[in-house]
Structure formats: structure tokens, C-alpha cells
Coordinates of C-alpha atoms in Angstrom, one line a residue:
X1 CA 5.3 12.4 -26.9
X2 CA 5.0 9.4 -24.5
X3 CA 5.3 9.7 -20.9
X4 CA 8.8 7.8 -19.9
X5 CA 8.4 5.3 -17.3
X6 CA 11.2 4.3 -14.9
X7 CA 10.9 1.9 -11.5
X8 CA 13.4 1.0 -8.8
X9 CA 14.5 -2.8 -8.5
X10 CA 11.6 -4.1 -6.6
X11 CA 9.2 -2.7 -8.3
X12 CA 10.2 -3.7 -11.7
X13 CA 7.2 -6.3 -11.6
X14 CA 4.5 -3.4 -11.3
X15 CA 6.3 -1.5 -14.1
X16 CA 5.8 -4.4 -16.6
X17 CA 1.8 -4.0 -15.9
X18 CA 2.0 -0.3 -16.2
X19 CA 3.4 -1.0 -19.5
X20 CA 0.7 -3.0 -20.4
X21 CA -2.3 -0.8 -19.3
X22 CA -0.7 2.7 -20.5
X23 CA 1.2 3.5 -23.5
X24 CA 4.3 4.6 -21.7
X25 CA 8.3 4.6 -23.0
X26 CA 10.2 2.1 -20.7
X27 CA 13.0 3.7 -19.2
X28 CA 16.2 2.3 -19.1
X29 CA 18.5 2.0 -16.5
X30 CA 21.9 0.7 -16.1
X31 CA 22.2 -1.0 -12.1
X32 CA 25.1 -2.7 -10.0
X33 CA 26.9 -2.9 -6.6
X34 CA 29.8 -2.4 -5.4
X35 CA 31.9 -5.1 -3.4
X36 CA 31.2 -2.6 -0.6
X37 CA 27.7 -2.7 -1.3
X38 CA 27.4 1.0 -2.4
X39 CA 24.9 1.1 -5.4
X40 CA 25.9 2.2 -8.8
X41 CA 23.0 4.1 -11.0
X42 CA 23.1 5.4 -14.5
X43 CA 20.8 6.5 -16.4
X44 CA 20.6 5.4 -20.5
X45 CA 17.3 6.8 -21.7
X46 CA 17.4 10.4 -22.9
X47 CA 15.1 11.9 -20.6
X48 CA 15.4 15.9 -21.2
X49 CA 12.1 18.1 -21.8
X50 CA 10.6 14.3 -20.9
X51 CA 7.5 14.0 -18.5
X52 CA 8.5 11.2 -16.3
X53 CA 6.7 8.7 -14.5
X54 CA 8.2 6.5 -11.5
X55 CA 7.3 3.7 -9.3
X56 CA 8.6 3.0 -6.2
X57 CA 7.6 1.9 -2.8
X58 CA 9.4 3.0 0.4
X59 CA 9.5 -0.6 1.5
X60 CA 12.5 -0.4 2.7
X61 CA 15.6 2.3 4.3
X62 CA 17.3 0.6 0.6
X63 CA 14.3 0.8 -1.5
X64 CA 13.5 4.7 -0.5
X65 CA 17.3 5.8 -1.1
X66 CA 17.2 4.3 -4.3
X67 CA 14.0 5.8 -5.1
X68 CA 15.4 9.7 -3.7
X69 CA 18.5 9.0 -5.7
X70 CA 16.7 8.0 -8.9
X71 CA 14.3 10.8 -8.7
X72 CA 16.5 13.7 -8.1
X73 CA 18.9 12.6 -11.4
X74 CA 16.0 12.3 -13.3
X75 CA 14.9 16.2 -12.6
X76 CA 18.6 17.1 -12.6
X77 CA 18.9 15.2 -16.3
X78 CA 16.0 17.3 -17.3
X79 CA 12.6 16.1 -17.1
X80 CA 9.9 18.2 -18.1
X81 CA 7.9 16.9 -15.0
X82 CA 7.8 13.8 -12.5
X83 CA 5.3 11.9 -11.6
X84 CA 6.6 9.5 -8.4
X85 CA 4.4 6.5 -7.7
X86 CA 4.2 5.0 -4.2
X87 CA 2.3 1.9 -4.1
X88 CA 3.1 1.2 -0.2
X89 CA 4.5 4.3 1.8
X90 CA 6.5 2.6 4.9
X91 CA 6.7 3.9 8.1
X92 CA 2.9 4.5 7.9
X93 CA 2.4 3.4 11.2
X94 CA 4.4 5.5 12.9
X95 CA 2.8 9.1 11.7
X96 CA 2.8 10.7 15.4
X97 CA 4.3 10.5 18.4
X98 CA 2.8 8.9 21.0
X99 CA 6.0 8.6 23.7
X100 CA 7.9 11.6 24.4
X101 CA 10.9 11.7 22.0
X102 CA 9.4 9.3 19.6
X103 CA 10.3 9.9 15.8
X104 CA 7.7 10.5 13.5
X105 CA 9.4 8.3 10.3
X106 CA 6.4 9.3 8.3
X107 CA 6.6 12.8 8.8
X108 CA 10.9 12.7 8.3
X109 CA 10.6 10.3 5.0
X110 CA 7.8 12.9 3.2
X111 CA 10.3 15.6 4.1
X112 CA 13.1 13.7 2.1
X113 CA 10.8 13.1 -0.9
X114 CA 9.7 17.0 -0.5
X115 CA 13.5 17.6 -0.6
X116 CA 13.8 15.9 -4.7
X117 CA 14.8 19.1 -6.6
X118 CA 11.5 20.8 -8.9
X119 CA 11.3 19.5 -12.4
X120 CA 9.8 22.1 -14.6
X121 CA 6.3 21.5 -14.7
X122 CA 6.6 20.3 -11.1
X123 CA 6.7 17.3 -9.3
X124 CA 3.5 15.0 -8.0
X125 CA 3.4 11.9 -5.9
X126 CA 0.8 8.9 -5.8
X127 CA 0.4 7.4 -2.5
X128 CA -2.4 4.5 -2.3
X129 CA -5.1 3.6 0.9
X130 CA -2.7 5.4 3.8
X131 CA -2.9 4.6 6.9
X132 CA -3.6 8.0 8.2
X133 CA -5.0 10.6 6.4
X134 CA -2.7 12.9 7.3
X135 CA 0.4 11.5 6.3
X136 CA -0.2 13.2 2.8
X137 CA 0.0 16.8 4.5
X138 CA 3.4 15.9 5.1
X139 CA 4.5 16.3 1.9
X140 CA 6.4 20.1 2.1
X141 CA 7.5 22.5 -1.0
X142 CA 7.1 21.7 -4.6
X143 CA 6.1 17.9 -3.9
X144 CA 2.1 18.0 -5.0
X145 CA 0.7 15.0 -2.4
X146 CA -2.5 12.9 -4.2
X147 CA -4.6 10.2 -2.1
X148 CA -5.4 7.5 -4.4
X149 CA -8.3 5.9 -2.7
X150 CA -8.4 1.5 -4.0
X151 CA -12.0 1.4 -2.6
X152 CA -13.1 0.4 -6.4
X153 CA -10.7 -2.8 -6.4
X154 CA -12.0 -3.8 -2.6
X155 CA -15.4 -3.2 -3.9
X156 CA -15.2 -5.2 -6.5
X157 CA -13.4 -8.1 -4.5
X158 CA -16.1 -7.8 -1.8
X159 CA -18.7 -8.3 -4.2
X160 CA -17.2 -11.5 -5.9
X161 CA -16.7 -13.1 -2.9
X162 CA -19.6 -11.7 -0.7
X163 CA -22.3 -12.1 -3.2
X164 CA -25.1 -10.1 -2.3
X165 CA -25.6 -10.9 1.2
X166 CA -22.8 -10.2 3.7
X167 CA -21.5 -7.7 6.3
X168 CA -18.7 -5.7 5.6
X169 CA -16.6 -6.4 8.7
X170 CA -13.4 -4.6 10.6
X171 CA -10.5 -5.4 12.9
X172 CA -11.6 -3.3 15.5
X173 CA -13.5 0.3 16.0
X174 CA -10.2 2.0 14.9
X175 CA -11.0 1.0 11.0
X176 CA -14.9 1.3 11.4
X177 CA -15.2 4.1 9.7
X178 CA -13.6 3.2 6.6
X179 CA -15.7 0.1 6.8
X180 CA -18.7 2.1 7.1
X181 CA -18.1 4.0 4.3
X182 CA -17.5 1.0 2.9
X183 CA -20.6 -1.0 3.4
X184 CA -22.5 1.9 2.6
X185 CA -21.2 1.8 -1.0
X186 CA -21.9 -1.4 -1.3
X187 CA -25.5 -1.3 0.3
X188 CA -24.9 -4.1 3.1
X189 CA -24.1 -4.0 7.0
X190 CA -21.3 -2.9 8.5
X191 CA -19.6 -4.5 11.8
X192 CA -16.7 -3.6 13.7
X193 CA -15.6 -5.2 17.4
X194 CA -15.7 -3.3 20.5
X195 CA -12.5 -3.5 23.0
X196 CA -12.2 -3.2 26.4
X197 CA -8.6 -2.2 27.8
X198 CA -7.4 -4.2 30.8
X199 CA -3.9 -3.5 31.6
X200 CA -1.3 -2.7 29.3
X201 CA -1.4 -3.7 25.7
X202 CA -4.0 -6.5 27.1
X203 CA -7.6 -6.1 25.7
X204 CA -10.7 -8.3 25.8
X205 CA -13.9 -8.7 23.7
X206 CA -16.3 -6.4 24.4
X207 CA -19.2 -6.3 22.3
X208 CA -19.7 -6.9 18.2
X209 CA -22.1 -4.0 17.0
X210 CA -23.9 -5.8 14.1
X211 CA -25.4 -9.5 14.1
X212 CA -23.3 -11.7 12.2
X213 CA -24.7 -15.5 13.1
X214 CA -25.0 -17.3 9.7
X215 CA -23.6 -14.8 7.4
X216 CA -20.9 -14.2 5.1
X217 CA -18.2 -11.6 6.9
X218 CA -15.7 -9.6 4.4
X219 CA -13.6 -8.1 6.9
X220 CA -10.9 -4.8 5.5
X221 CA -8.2 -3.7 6.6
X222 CA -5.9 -1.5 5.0
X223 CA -2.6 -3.3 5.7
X224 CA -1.3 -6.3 7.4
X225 CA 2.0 -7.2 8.6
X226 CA 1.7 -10.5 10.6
X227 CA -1.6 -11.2 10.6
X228 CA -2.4 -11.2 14.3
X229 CA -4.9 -8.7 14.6
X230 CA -6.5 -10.1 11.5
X231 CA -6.8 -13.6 12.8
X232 CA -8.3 -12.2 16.6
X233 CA -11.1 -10.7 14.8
X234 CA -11.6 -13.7 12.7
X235 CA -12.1 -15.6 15.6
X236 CA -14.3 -13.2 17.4
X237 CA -16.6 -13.0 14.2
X238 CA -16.4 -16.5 14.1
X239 CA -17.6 -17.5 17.7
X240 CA -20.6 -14.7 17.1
X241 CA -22.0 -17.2 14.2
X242 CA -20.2 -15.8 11.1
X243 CA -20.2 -18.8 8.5
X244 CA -17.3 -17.8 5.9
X245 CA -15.0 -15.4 6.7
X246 CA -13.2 -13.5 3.6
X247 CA -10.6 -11.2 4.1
X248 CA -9.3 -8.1 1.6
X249 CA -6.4 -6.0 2.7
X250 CA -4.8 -3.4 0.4
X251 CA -1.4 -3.8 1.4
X252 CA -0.1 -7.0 2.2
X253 CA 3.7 -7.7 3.7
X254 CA 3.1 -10.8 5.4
X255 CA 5.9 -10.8 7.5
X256 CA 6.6 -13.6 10.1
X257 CA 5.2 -16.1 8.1
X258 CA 2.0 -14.2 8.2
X259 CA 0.6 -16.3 5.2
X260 CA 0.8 -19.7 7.0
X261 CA -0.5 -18.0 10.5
X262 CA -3.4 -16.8 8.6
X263 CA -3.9 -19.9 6.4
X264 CA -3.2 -22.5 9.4
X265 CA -6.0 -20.6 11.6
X266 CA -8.5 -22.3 9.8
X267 CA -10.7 -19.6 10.0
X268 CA -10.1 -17.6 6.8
X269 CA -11.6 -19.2 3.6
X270 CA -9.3 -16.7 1.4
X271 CA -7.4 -13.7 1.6
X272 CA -7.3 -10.9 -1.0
X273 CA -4.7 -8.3 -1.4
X274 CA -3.6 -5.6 -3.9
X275 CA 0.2 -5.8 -5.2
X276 CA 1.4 -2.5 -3.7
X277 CA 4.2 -4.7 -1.6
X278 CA 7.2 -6.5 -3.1
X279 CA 6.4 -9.2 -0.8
X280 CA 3.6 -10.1 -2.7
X281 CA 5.3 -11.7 -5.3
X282 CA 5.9 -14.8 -3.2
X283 CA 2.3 -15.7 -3.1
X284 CA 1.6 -15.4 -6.5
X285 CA 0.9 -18.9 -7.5
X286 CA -0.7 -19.5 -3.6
X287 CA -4.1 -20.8 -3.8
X288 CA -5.1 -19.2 -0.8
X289 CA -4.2 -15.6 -1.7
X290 CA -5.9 -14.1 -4.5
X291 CA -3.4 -10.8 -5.8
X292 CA -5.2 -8.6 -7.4
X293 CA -3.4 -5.9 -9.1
X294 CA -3.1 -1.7 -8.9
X295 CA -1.7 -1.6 -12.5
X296 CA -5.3 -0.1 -13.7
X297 CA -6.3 2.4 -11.0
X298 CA -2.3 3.8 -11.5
X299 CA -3.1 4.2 -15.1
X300 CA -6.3 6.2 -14.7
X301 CA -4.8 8.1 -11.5
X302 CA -1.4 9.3 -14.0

């Protein structure tokens, strides 16, 4: 029997790929609101003795309710097993505490998808490029935690628009060594920038560890939000020589009006994400973002 696939509202638009890659069911759900705003969920499929598969990125406090309240009815209504995908896991940032009394969202948001009651054959969760490696051992109980790793995709993308010559570039040492790894894959150099703390959150230019005068720079990251970071580095690859500058992230939320800061910097011929973020929707028909999709690697990984 098919696997049964389900999705939360704002990730209906991955679902329809998953559809098309896979043979899966679609699942259907019946969803409203409240005048109050409280959120009404039923479930119409028959989903007993079903393995069931569904999407859902924590991309927002809303978003991940609606996914831990979808999730535990569908093991509750039966399903043989359930397979949760998480395209973008929020809160990555914050994965430890670095100020006394800080909260570690990461760690408290696995706990409440640990806390989804077991199906019968158990339940498994999808997460895709994390920002710490660790964030998967935070997973607790019956919840089985899988790294899916989108290095084919970026590979791929770096490829197209490298060509055969270019370096493999990141924001700053922090990323280098996923940019090594990387560039060593794809059998070209690998540069990362070197800071220098002055006071505060201030930091200067130290030192760019691989020459990049007259070359073609792909830098990675795994996630922007605004795009600052992104853009310094751009600039500091671009006053070292680089001639184009491409730049692939994995997940891509473009807050701020990130897009336009990125775009109106002049210094970024295009920019290449994944769609693991609702936001990217918006960008779809931009001709300076080029969205290319998880659908494929989710199908394999399921």
C-alpha cells in the first residue's frame, strides 16, 4: 500500500512536488480558524495501519504547533508509522547557551517533537543541512533523528555556475570546514576569511587564506536570514580580486528585505537556494534567485 502523505499549510507547495517525484496517497485534511484565532484540524483520510509521511518546517511558533498537533492525531488515529519531514528546523541558531540563563530553543523544540506519542513501527524525523551537528542528538525517546546532508544539490549548483575553475568560498572560518569538505568533492580550492575581534561585536578583515584575484568565487553558507554577513564577505572577496561572485545557501528566509540588500549590493551575480523555507515562494519568478528544489533528495531519503 502507498505511503500517505500529509503537510501543514505552508508547506503545501513542497507536498505537491513530493507528489510528483514519489508515488504517495495525498492526505486530506479539513482546516479553519476560529474568530479567536484558535485553529480547527480534522482529519478526512483513513489513516489506520497507514505508514505516514509528513512535511513540515518549524518556521514558525504557528507553523511547529500545527505540525505537533497534526502529528500526534495522526499516530493517535492509527498510523502504522510516521515519517516527519523538516525542511528548515527554526531556532537553529540558538542550539547552546552562550549567556547565563539563555534558552536553548533548539534543544526545548526537539524535546516537543520527541514528546509526539510512538506510532507502531516508530517514528523518524528528516532534518536537512543543520546548523549544528548536534542539534539532531536532541531528539529524546522514540523520535529516530536522520541528517540529510543537500551537498549533492550545492554540488551540482556550484558546478553549473562555477564551471571548472573556481574556489569554493565561505562567510568566515566558522563555515570553513564545510566548505572544505566541500571543495574537496568538487576538486577545486577552498577559501574562507580570517577575523580579527576588536571590541564587542566589532570585527575587521584579517587575512583571506586562498588567492582569489581573477577567479570565479561560489561562496556557501548554510542559511541566510538578512543577508549581511553574506554581502561583507562578498565584498571582502571582491576587493581581493574575485571577478564573479555566486552565492548558494541551503536555506533561504530573506528577511529584512534581504533579497534587495543582496541584489542592490551589486556584488552578487546570482544567488541560489533550496526551497526548505516558505519564504521562498516569493522569489520564485525573481530573476536573480535561482530556487532549486529538495522534492528529489526527500524522495530518495523516505
Amino acid at each position: 500500500m502507498k505511503k500517505i502523505l500529509f503537510a501543514i499549510k505552508e508547506y503545501e507547495y513542497l507536498a505537491k512536488k513530493l507528489l510528483v517525484c514519489a508515488d504517495f496517497e495525498q492526505g486530506i485534511l479539513e482546516v479553519s480558524q476560529f474568530t479567536d484565532g484558535e485553529r480547527y484540524q480534522r482529519i478526512i483520510s483513513v489513516i489506520e495501519n497507514r505508514d505516514v509521511v509528513l512535511v513540515g518546517g518549524t518556521v514558525s511558533d504557528e507553523a511547529t504547533l500545527e505540525l505537533y498537533d497534526l502529528a500526534s492525531s495522526l499516530v493517535s488515529y492509527g498510523a502504522n508509522s510516521l515519517t516527519l519531514v523538516i525542511p528548515y528546523f527554526g531556532y537553529s541558531t540558538m542550539e547552546r547557551a552562550v549567556l547565563s540563563g539563555e534558552i536553548v530553543t533548539a534543544k526545548t523544540r526537539a524535546r516537543l517533537l520527541s514528546s509526539i506519542p510512538k506510532s507502531n513501527r516508530g517514528n523518524k524525523v528528516l532534518l536537512f543541512d543543520l546548523h549544528s551537528e548536534g542539534i539532531q542528538y536532541y531528539f529524546e525517546h522514540d523520535l529516530y533523528p536522520v541528517h540529510v546532508y543537500c551537498k549533492p544539490i550545492i554540488m551540482a549548483v556550484a558546478r553549473q555556475y562555477g564551471g571548472d575553475n573556481f574556489v569554493m568560498a565561505s562567510t568566515d572560518a566558522g563555515r570553513a570546514k564545510w566548505v572544505e569538505s566541500l571543495a574537496n568533492d568538487l576538486g577545486v580550492n577552498a577559501a574562507f576569511i580570517l577575523k580579527r575581534r576588536l571590541k564587542g561585536d566589532h570585527t575587521e578583515v584579517s587575512a583571506i587564506n586562498a588567492d582569489v584575484a581573477g577567479k570565479t568565487v561560489v561562496i556557501y553558507d548554510d542559511m541566510i536570514r538578512s543577508g549581511g554577513s553574506i554581502i561583507n564577505a562578498a565584498k571582502t572577496y571582491k576587493e581581493a580580486g574575485a571577478a564573479d561572485i555566486f552565492v548558494i545557501t541551503t536555506h533561504g528566509l530573506f528577511v529584512n528585505d534581504g533579497i534587495n540588500k543582496l541584489r542592490n549590493s551589486g556584488l552578487i551575480k546570482k544567488l541560489i537556494c533550496t526551497d526548505s523555507h516558505a519564504n521562498t515562494r516569493l522569489f520564485s519568478d525573481d530573476d536573480f534567485v535561482d530556487i532549486k528544489s529538495l522534492a528529489q533528495l526527500i524522495c530518495e531519503a523516505i
